[in-house]
PDB file of C-alpha atoms in Angstrom:
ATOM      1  CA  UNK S  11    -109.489  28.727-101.939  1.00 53.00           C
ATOM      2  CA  UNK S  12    -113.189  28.520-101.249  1.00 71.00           C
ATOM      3  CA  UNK S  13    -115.535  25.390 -99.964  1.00 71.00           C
ATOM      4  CA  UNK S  14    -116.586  23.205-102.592  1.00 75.00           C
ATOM      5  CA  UNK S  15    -118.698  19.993-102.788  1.00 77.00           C
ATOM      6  CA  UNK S  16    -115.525  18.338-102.921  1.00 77.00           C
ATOM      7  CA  UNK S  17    -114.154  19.326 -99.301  1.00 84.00           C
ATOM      8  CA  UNK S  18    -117.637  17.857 -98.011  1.00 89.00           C
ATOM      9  CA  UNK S  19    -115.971  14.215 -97.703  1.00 89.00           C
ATOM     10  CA  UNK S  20    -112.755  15.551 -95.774  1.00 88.00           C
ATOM     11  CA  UNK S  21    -115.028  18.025 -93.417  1.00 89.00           C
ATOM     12  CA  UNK S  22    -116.954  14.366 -93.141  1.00 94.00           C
ATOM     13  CA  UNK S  23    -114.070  12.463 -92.235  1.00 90.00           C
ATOM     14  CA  UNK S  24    -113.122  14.905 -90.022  1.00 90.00           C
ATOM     15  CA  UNK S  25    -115.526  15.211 -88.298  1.00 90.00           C
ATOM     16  CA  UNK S  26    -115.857  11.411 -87.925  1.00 93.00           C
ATOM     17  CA  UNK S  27    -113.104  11.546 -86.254  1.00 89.00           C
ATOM     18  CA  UNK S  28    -113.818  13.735 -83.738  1.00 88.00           C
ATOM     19  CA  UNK S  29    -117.330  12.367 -82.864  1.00 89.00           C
ATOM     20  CA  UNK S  30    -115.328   9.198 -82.390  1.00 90.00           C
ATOM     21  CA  UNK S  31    -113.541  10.726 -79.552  1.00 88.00           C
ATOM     22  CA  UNK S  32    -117.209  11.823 -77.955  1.00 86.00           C
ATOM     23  CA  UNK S  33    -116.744  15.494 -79.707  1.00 87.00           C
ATOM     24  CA  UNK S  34    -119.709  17.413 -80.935  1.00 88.00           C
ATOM     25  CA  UNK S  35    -118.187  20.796 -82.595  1.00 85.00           C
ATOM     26  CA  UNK S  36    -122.113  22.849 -82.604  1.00 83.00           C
ATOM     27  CA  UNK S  37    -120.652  25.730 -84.304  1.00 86.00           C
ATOM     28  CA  UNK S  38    -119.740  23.964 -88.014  1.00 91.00           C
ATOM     29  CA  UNK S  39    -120.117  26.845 -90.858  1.00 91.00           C
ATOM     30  CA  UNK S  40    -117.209  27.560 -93.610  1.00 91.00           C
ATOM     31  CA  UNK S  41    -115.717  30.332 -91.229  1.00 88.00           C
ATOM     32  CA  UNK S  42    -114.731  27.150 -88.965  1.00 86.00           C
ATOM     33  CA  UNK S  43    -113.302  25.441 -92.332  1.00 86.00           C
ATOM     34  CA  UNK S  44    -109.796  25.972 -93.208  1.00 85.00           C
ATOM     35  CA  UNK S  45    -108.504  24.851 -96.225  1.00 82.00           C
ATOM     36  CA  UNK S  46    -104.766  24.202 -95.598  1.00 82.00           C
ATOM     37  CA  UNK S  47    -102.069  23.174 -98.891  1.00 81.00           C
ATOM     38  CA  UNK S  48     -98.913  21.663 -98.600  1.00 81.00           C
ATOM     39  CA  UNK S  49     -96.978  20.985-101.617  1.00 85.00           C
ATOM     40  CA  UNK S  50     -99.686  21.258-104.092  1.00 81.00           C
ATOM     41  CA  UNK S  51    -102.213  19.056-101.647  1.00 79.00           C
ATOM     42  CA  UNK S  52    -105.110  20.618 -99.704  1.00 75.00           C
ATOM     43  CA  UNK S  53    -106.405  19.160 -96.032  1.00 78.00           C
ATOM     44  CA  UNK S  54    -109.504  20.517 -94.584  1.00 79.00           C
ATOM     45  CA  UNK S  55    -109.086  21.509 -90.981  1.00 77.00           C
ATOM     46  CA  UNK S  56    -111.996  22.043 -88.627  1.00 75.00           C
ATOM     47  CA  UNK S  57    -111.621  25.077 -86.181  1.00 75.00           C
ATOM     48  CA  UNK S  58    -113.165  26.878 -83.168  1.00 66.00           C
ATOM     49  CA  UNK S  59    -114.209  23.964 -80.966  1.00 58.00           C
ATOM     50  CA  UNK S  60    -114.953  26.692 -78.431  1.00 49.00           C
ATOM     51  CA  UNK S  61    -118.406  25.953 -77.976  1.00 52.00           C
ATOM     52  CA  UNK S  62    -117.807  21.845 -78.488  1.00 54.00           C
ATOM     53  CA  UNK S  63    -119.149  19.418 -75.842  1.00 60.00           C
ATOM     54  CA  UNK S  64    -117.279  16.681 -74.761  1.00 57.00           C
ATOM     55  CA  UNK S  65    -118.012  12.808 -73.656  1.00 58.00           C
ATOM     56  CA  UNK S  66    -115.411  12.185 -71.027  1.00 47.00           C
ATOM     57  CA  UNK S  67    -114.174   7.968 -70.377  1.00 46.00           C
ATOM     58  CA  UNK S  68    -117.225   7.659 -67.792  1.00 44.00           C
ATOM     59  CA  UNK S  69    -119.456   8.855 -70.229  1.00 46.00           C
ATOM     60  CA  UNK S  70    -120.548  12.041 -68.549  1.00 44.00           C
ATOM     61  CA  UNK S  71    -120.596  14.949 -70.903  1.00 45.00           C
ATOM     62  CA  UNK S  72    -118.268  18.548 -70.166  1.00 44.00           C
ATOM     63  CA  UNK S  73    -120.056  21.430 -72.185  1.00 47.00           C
ATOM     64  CA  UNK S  74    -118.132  25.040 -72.579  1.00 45.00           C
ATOM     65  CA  UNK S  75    -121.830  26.827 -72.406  1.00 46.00           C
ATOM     66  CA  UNK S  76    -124.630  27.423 -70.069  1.00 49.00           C
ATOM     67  CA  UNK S  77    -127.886  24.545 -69.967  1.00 52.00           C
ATOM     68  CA  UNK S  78    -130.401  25.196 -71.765  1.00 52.00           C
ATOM     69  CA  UNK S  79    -129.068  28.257 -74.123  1.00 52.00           C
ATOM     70  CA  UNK S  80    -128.802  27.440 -78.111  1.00 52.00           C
ATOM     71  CA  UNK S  81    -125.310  27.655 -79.634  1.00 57.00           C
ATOM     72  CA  UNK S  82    -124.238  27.984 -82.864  1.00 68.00           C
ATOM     73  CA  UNK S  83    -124.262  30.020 -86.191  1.00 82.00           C
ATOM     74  CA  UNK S  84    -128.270  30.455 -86.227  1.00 89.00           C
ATOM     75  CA  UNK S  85    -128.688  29.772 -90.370  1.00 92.00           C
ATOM     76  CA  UNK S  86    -126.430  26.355 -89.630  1.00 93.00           C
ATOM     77  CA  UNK S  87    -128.157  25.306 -86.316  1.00 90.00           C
ATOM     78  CA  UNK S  88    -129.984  22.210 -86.097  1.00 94.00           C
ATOM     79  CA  UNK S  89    -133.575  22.816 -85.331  1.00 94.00           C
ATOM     80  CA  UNK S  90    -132.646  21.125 -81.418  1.00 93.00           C
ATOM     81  CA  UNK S  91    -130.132  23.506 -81.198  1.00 89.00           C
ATOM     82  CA  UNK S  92    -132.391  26.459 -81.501  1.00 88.00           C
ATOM     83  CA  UNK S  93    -134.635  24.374 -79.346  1.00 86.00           C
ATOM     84  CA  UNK S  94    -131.741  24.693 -76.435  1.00 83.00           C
ATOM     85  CA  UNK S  95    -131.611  21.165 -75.646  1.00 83.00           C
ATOM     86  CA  UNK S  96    -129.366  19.682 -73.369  1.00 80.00           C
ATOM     87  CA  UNK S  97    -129.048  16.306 -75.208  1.00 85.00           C
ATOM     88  CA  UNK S  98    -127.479  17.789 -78.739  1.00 85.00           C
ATOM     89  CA  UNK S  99    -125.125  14.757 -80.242  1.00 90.00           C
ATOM     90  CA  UNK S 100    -123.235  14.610 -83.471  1.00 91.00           C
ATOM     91  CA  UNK S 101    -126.137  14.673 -85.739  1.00 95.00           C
ATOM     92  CA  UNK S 102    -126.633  18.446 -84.844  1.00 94.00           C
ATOM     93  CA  UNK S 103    -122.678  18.726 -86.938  1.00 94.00           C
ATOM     94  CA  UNK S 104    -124.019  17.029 -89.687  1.00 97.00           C
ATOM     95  CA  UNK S 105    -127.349  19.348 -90.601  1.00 97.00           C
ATOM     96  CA  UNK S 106    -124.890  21.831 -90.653  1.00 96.00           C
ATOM     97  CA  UNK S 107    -122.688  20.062 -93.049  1.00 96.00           C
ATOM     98  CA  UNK S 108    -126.130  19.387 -94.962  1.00 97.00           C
ATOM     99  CA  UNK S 109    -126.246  23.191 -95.147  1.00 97.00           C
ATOM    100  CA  UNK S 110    -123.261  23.879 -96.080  1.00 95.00           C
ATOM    101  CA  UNK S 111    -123.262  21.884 -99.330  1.00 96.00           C
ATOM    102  CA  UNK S 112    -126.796  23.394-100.053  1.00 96.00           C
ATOM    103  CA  UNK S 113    -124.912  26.516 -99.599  1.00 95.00           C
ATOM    104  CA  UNK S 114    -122.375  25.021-102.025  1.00 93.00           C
ATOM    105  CA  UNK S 115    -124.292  24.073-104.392  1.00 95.00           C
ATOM    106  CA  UNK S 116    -126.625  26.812-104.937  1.00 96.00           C
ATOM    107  CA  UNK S 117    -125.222  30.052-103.594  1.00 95.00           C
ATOM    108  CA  UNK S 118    -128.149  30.087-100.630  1.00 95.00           C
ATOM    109  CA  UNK S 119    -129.504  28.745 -97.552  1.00 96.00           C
ATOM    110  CA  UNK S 120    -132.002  26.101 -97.312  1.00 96.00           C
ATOM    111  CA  UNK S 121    -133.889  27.680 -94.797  1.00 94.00           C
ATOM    112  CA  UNK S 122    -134.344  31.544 -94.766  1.00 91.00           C
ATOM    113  CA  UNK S 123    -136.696  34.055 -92.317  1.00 89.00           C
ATOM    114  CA  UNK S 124    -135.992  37.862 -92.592  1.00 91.00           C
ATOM    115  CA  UNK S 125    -135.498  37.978 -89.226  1.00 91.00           C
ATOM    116  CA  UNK S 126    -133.539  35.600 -86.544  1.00 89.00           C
ATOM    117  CA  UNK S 127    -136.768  35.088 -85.034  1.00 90.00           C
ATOM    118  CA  UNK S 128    -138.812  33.931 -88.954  1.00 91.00           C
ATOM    119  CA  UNK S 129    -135.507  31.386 -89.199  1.00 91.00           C
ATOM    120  CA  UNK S 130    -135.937  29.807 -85.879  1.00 91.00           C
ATOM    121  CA  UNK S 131    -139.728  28.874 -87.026  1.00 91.00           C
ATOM    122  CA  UNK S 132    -138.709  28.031 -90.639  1.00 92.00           C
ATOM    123  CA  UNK S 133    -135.783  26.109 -89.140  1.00 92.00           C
ATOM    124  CA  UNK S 134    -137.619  24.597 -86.089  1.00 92.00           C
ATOM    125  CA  UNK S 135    -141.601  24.140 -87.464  1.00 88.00           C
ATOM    126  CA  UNK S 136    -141.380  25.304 -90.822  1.00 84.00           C
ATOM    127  CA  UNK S 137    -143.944  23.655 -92.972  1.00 79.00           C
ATOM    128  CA  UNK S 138    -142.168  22.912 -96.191  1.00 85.00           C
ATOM    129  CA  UNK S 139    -139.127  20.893 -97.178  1.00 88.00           C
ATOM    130  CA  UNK S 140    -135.581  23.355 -98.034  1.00 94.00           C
ATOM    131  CA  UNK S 141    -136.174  23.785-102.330  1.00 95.00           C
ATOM    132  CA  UNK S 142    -134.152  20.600-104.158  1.00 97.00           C
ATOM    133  CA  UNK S 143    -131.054  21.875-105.008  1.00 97.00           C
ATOM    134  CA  UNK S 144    -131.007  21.019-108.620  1.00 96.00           C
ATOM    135  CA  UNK S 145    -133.933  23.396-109.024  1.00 96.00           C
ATOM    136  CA  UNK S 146    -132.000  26.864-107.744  1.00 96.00           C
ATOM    137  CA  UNK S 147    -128.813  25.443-109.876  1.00 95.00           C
ATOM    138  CA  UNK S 148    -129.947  23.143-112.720  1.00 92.00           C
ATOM    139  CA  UNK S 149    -126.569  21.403-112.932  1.00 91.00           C
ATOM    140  CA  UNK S 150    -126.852  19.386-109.740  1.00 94.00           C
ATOM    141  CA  UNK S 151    -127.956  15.990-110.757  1.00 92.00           C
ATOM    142  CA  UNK S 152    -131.261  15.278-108.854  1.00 92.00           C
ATOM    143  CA  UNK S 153    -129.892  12.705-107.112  1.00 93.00           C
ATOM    144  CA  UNK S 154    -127.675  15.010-104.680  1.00 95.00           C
ATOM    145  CA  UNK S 155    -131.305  16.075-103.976  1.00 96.00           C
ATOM    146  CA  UNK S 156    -131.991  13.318-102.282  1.00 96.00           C
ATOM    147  CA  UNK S 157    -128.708  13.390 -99.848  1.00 97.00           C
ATOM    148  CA  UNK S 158    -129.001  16.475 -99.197  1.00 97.00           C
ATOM    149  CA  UNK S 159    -132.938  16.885 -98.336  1.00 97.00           C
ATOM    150  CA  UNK S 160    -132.182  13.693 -95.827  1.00 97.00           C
ATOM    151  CA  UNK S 161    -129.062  15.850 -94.240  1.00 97.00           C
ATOM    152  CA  UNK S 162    -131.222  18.828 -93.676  1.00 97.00           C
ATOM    153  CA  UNK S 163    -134.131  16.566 -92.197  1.00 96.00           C
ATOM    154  CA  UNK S 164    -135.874  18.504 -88.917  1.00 94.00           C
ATOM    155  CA  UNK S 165    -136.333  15.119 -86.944  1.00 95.00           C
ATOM    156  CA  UNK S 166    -132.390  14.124 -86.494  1.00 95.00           C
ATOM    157  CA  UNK S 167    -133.897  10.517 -86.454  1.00 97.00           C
ATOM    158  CA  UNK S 168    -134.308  11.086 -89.810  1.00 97.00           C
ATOM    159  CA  UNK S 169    -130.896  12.498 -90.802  1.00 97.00           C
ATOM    160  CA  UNK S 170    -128.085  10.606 -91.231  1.00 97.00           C
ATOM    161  CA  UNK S 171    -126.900   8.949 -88.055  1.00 97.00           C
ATOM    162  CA  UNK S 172    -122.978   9.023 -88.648  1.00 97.00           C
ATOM    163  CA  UNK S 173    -120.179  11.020 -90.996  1.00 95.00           C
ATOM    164  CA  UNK S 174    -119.663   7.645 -92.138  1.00 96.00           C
ATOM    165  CA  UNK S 175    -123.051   6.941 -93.282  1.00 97.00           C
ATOM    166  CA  UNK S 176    -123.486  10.576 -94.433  1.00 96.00           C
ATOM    167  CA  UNK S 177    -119.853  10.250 -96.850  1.00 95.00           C
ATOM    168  CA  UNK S 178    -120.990   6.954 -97.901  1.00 95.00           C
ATOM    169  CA  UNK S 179    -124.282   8.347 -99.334  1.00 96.00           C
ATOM    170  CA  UNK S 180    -122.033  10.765-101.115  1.00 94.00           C
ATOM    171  CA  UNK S 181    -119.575   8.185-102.656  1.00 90.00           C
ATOM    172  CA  UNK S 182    -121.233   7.965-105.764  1.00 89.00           C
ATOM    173  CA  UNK S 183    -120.562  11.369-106.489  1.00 85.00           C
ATOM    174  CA  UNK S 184    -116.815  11.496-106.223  1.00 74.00           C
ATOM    175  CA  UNK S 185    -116.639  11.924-102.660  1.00 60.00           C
TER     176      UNK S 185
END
């Protein structure tokens, strides 16, 4: 089966769990989504943690690329991971969760360029806000808007600041 809104709260808690171990995945997308069933039951499972970065006991981080490169999927990267900084944390997963439910919900990408080089400046210093959902498909209630919008947010200080916080913004919906 496909991604749906619904899998958002198990990719969520999923990823809560793994940023409570001190993992950062940095490649998120639906490729990386797998949507297993057992006996009539389906469990998200997040995959490829190839490109992950890891906070060991002391507190010193292990990364599996090279300082100062971006890494990632470039329409799910979080404008400071096109930005190639060295101090990406968990909130970089959760724009691209935020991007993946736009995706979900309207068929598109929140931010678009024609080339790699036009989405790096939408993504990174674009001028506008991503379009509301609810106006590219008219059955998302408006206030999904407002969850979303705040998960796509450039300034991660602005985003939501856990999986916890971002699933409990999404509770009201079903989640």
């Amino acid at each position: 089966p496909d991604l749906a809104p619904a899998d958002v709260d198990s990719i969520l808690s999923a990823l809560a769990s793994a940023h409570a171990k001190g993992i950062v995945h940095r490649d998120l997308k639906p490729e990386n989504v797998f949507l297993a069933e057992y006996g009539g039951t389906t469990t998200v499972k997040l995959l490829d943690f190839g490109v992950s970065k890891f906070r060991h006991e002391a507190g010193t981080l292990f990364e599996t690329t090279q300082e100062g490169l971006p890494v990632g999927t470039p329409a799910y990267m979080a404008p400071e991971q096109w930005m190639g900084r060295r101090d990406i944390d968990h909130r970089a997963d959760l724009f691209a969760v935020g991007v993946m439910l736009f995706e979900m919900l309207t068929g598109g990408f929140p931010y678009e360029g024609a080339s790699q080089g036009e989405l790096f400046l939408e993504i990174v210093r674009g001028s506008e806000a991503p379009p509301l959902p609810s106006s590219i498909a008219p059955g998302v209630p408006r206030a999904i808007d407002v969850v979303v919008l705040r998960a796509l947010r450039r300034e991660r200080e602005e985003r939501f600041q856990s999986a916890r916080e971002f699933l409990d913004a999404l509770r009201p919906f079903g989640a």
